[in-house]
């Protein structure tokens, strides 16, 4: 910007008829160059740059910022600088979906959070952050006095660090929730933070379990009394969701089983069956891993002595459901292994049939090769002296055909004699 200002100053000192037009073109070119540079810079760097520039240069730089990036940069500015640049405009929660749930008369009442002013004067029981950007998480954390990490960028090496109580007395859990959509499954990390009676959930993708939880808690009186009840209900809903997905695996394996037990299966059918079995195995393994993670989180909550008596009973009930699901997943693994072995067996049978056909063909052709070799020697001409060659070779061809048929019938009779007699 300093170089551009110097260049424009030198250009302004010159006098020509077309000087205003040239100055306008140069200025627009300079603004386009600045806009290109800003397009590749992170919002935090742009905010820091605006904070150190003189106010006139900051205002000029702000005009070069694309409209789509203004909101994210506003989160990085101080209140004074933001008021200078855009007046009373407040940053908004743009692409994220942040909802506050207030506990009113035993029910949860959902309050959408669109901006910072919506957080003023409320004490939610549950604050759900979906796809919140780093500045948004930072502001909400500062507002409530807690640190909210990004669930997708947790780099702790120790598994035990996923369940802990920090030095401020805040409960922190990091669990994986199942997402099954359009025949594909994924494990979505979710961070739970309980601080001063408020449950914070931070996630980057929408989950059916959280939608179900919001509907239940909003329609049933006394469904949840505090944030620990909400955590247990979320884990319980995740176990129910996993059970529903397990039912779809049973249905899928039933279809695969009917294909496997069919009398005839081509190699193409076997390939499709193996693909279906692999998908079922991957989904079953993912469910088993998720419910194991939920089981460990519930054991941690029970050992932490944070739960009341009724909450401990609820946690134990969820653990019993998990044990039931574990037996189902183990059964499904056994069924998957059986179907896999049966499919591989059909593939081996098809290959053996092909090898057997090639073997029969080679045995039938072998004596014909000998006869054909004799027919191609000079001795054959001597043996057929005086016989017209068309007749001689026609007789040779007919003899070879009869020999081939005889060899084939002999092999067929031998094969039929080896079959065990019924009864």
PDB file of N, CA and C in Angstrom, residues 246-279:
ATOM      1  N   UNK A 246     -28.105 -51.144  13.395  1.00  0.00           N
ATOM      2  CA  UNK A 246     -27.826 -52.583  13.426  1.00  0.00           C
ATOM      3  C   UNK A 246     -28.951 -53.374  12.759  1.00  0.00           C
ATOM      4  N   UNK A 247     -30.188 -52.916  12.931  1.00  0.00           N
ATOM      5  CA  UNK A 247     -31.307 -53.590  12.270  1.00  0.00           C
ATOM      6  C   UNK A 247     -31.159 -53.525  10.750  1.00  0.00           C
ATOM      7  N   UNK A 248     -30.663 -52.400  10.249  1.00  0.00           N
ATOM      8  CA  UNK A 248     -30.444 -52.303   8.799  1.00  0.00           C
ATOM      9  C   UNK A 248     -29.352 -53.268   8.345  1.00  0.00           C
ATOM     10  N   UNK A 249     -28.367 -53.530   9.214  1.00  0.00           N
ATOM     11  CA  UNK A 249     -27.331 -54.511   8.863  1.00  0.00           C
ATOM     12  C   UNK A 249     -27.940 -55.909   8.783  1.00  0.00           C
ATOM     13  N   UNK A 250     -28.830 -56.248   9.732  1.00  0.00           N
ATOM     14  CA  UNK A 250     -29.507 -57.542   9.678  1.00  0.00           C
ATOM     15  C   UNK A 250     -30.267 -57.690   8.360  1.00  0.00           C
ATOM     16  N   UNK A 251     -30.960 -56.639   7.964  1.00  0.00           N
ATOM     17  CA  UNK A 251     -31.721 -56.688   6.713  1.00  0.00           C
ATOM     18  C   UNK A 251     -30.797 -56.869   5.520  1.00  0.00           C
ATOM     19  N   UNK A 252     -29.691 -56.121   5.506  1.00  0.00           N
ATOM     20  CA  UNK A 252     -28.749 -56.220   4.397  1.00  0.00           C
ATOM     21  C   UNK A 252     -28.123 -57.607   4.329  1.00  0.00           C
ATOM     22  N   UNK A 253     -27.723 -58.159   5.463  1.00  0.00           N
ATOM     23  CA  UNK A 253     -27.108 -59.480   5.463  1.00  0.00           C
ATOM     24  C   UNK A 253     -28.119 -60.558   5.099  1.00  0.00           C
ATOM     25  N   UNK A 254     -29.422 -60.327   5.399  1.00  0.00           N
ATOM     26  CA  UNK A 254     -30.437 -61.278   4.975  1.00  0.00           C
ATOM     27  C   UNK A 254     -30.528 -61.354   3.467  1.00  0.00           C
ATOM     28  N   UNK A 255     -30.460 -60.195   2.805  1.00  0.00           N
ATOM     29  CA  UNK A 255     -30.469 -60.189   1.341  1.00  0.00           C
ATOM     30  C   UNK A 255     -29.221 -60.864   0.788  1.00  0.00           C
ATOM     31  N   UNK A 256     -28.076 -60.582   1.410  1.00  0.00           N
ATOM     32  CA  UNK A 256     -26.829 -61.206   0.960  1.00  0.00           C
ATOM     33  C   UNK A 256     -26.881 -62.718   1.159  1.00  0.00           C
ATOM     34  N   UNK A 257     -27.456 -63.151   2.283  1.00  0.00           N
ATOM     35  CA  UNK A 257     -27.546 -64.582   2.554  1.00  0.00           C
ATOM     36  C   UNK A 257     -28.383 -65.320   1.524  1.00  0.00           C
ATOM     37  N   UNK A 258     -29.484 -64.695   1.070  1.00  0.00           N
ATOM     38  CA  UNK A 258     -30.298 -65.339   0.038  1.00  0.00           C
ATOM     39  C   UNK A 258     -29.527 -65.470  -1.273  1.00  0.00           C
ATOM     40  N   UNK A 259     -28.673 -64.500  -1.565  1.00  0.00           N
ATOM     41  CA  UNK A 259     -27.849 -64.603  -2.767  1.00  0.00           C
ATOM     42  C   UNK A 259     -26.793 -65.697  -2.626  1.00  0.00           C
ATOM     43  N   UNK A 260     -26.195 -65.765  -1.429  1.00  0.00           N
ATOM     44  CA  UNK A 260     -25.118 -66.746  -1.217  1.00  0.00           C
ATOM     45  C   UNK A 260     -25.667 -68.170  -1.264  1.00  0.00           C
ATOM     46  N   UNK A 261     -26.861 -68.378  -0.694  1.00  0.00           N
ATOM     47  CA  UNK A 261     -27.430 -69.723  -0.641  1.00  0.00           C
ATOM     48  C   UNK A 261     -28.103 -70.127  -1.946  1.00  0.00           C
ATOM     49  N   UNK A 262     -28.065 -69.270  -2.937  1.00  0.00           N
ATOM     50  CA  UNK A 262     -28.594 -69.636  -4.245  1.00  0.00           C
ATOM     51  C   UNK A 262     -27.720 -70.727  -4.868  1.00  0.00           C
ATOM     52  N   UNK A 263     -28.345 -71.607  -5.664  1.00  0.00           N
ATOM     53  CA  UNK A 263     -27.590 -72.730  -6.227  1.00  0.00           C
ATOM     54  C   UNK A 263     -26.515 -72.268  -7.193  1.00  0.00           C
ATOM     55  N   UNK A 264     -26.788 -71.223  -7.949  1.00  0.00           N
ATOM     56  CA  UNK A 264     -25.836 -70.745  -8.936  1.00  0.00           C
ATOM     57  C   UNK A 264     -25.421 -69.319  -8.591  1.00  0.00           C
ATOM     58  N   UNK A 265     -24.145 -69.084  -8.652  1.00  0.00           N
ATOM     59  CA  UNK A 265     -23.614 -67.751  -8.398  1.00  0.00           C
ATOM     60  C   UNK A 265     -22.441 -67.509  -9.343  1.00  0.00           C
ATOM     61  N   UNK A 266     -22.580 -66.486 -10.151  1.00  0.00           N
ATOM     62  CA  UNK A 266     -21.496 -66.145 -11.066  1.00  0.00           C
ATOM     63  C   UNK A 266     -20.424 -65.352 -10.331  1.00  0.00           C
ATOM     64  N   UNK A 267     -19.300 -65.183 -11.005  1.00  0.00           N
ATOM     65  CA  UNK A 267     -18.221 -64.401 -10.392  1.00  0.00           C
ATOM     66  C   UNK A 267     -18.645 -62.947 -10.173  1.00  0.00           C
ATOM     67  N   UNK A 268     -19.464 -62.414 -11.080  1.00  0.00           N
ATOM     68  CA  UNK A 268     -19.947 -61.042 -10.906  1.00  0.00           C
ATOM     69  C   UNK A 268     -20.864 -60.935  -9.695  1.00  0.00           C
ATOM     70  N   UNK A 269     -21.748 -61.928  -9.520  1.00  0.00           N
ATOM     71  CA  UNK A 269     -22.613 -61.938  -8.337  1.00  0.00           C
ATOM     72  C   UNK A 269     -21.778 -62.049  -7.066  1.00  0.00           C
ATOM     73  N   UNK A 270     -20.745 -62.873  -7.118  1.00  0.00           N
ATOM     74  CA  UNK A 270     -19.881 -63.038  -5.945  1.00  0.00           C
ATOM     75  C   UNK A 270     -19.162 -61.732  -5.603  1.00  0.00           C
ATOM     76  N   UNK A 271     -18.752 -60.988  -6.634  1.00  0.00           N
ATOM     77  CA  UNK A 271     -18.091 -59.704  -6.375  1.00  0.00           C
ATOM     78  C   UNK A 271     -19.050 -58.723  -5.712  1.00  0.00           C
ATOM     79  N   UNK A 272     -20.312 -58.686  -6.168  1.00  0.00           N
ATOM     80  CA  UNK A 272     -21.295 -57.801  -5.538  1.00  0.00           C
ATOM     81  C   UNK A 272     -21.577 -58.222  -4.097  1.00  0.00           C
ATOM     82  N   UNK A 273     -21.643 -59.525  -3.876  1.00  0.00           N
ATOM     83  CA  UNK A 273     -21.880 -60.024  -2.518  1.00  0.00           C
ATOM     84  C   UNK A 273     -20.731 -59.646  -1.591  1.00  0.00           C
ATOM     85  N   UNK A 274     -19.497 -59.808  -2.072  1.00  0.00           N
ATOM     86  CA  UNK A 274     -18.337 -59.452  -1.251  1.00  0.00           C
ATOM     87  C   UNK A 274     -18.324 -57.959  -0.929  1.00  0.00           C
ATOM     88  N   UNK A 275     -18.737 -57.122  -1.886  1.00  0.00           N
ATOM     89  CA  UNK A 275     -18.803 -55.676  -1.619  1.00  0.00           C
ATOM     90  C   UNK A 275     -19.840 -55.384  -0.548  1.00  0.00           C
ATOM     91  N   UNK A 276     -21.013 -56.031  -0.625  1.00  0.00           N
ATOM     92  CA  UNK A 276     -22.034 -55.835   0.401  1.00  0.00           C
ATOM     93  C   UNK A 276     -21.585 -56.317   1.771  1.00  0.00           C
ATOM     94  N   UNK A 277     -20.886 -57.445   1.805  1.00  0.00           N
ATOM     95  CA  UNK A 277     -20.380 -57.965   3.086  1.00  0.00           C
ATOM     96  C   UNK A 277     -19.344 -57.017   3.674  1.00  0.00           C
ATOM     97  N   UNK A 278     -18.471 -56.474   2.819  1.00  0.00           N
ATOM     98  CA  UNK A 278     -17.446 -55.543   3.307  1.00  0.00           C
ATOM     99  C   UNK A 278     -18.084 -54.278   3.893  1.00  0.00           C
ATOM    100  N   UNK A 279     -19.121 -53.752   3.236  1.00  0.00           N
ATOM    101  CA  UNK A 279     -19.809 -52.575   3.774  1.00  0.00           C
ATOM    102  C   UNK A 279     -20.459 -52.887   5.119  1.00  0.00           C
TER     103      UNK A 279
END
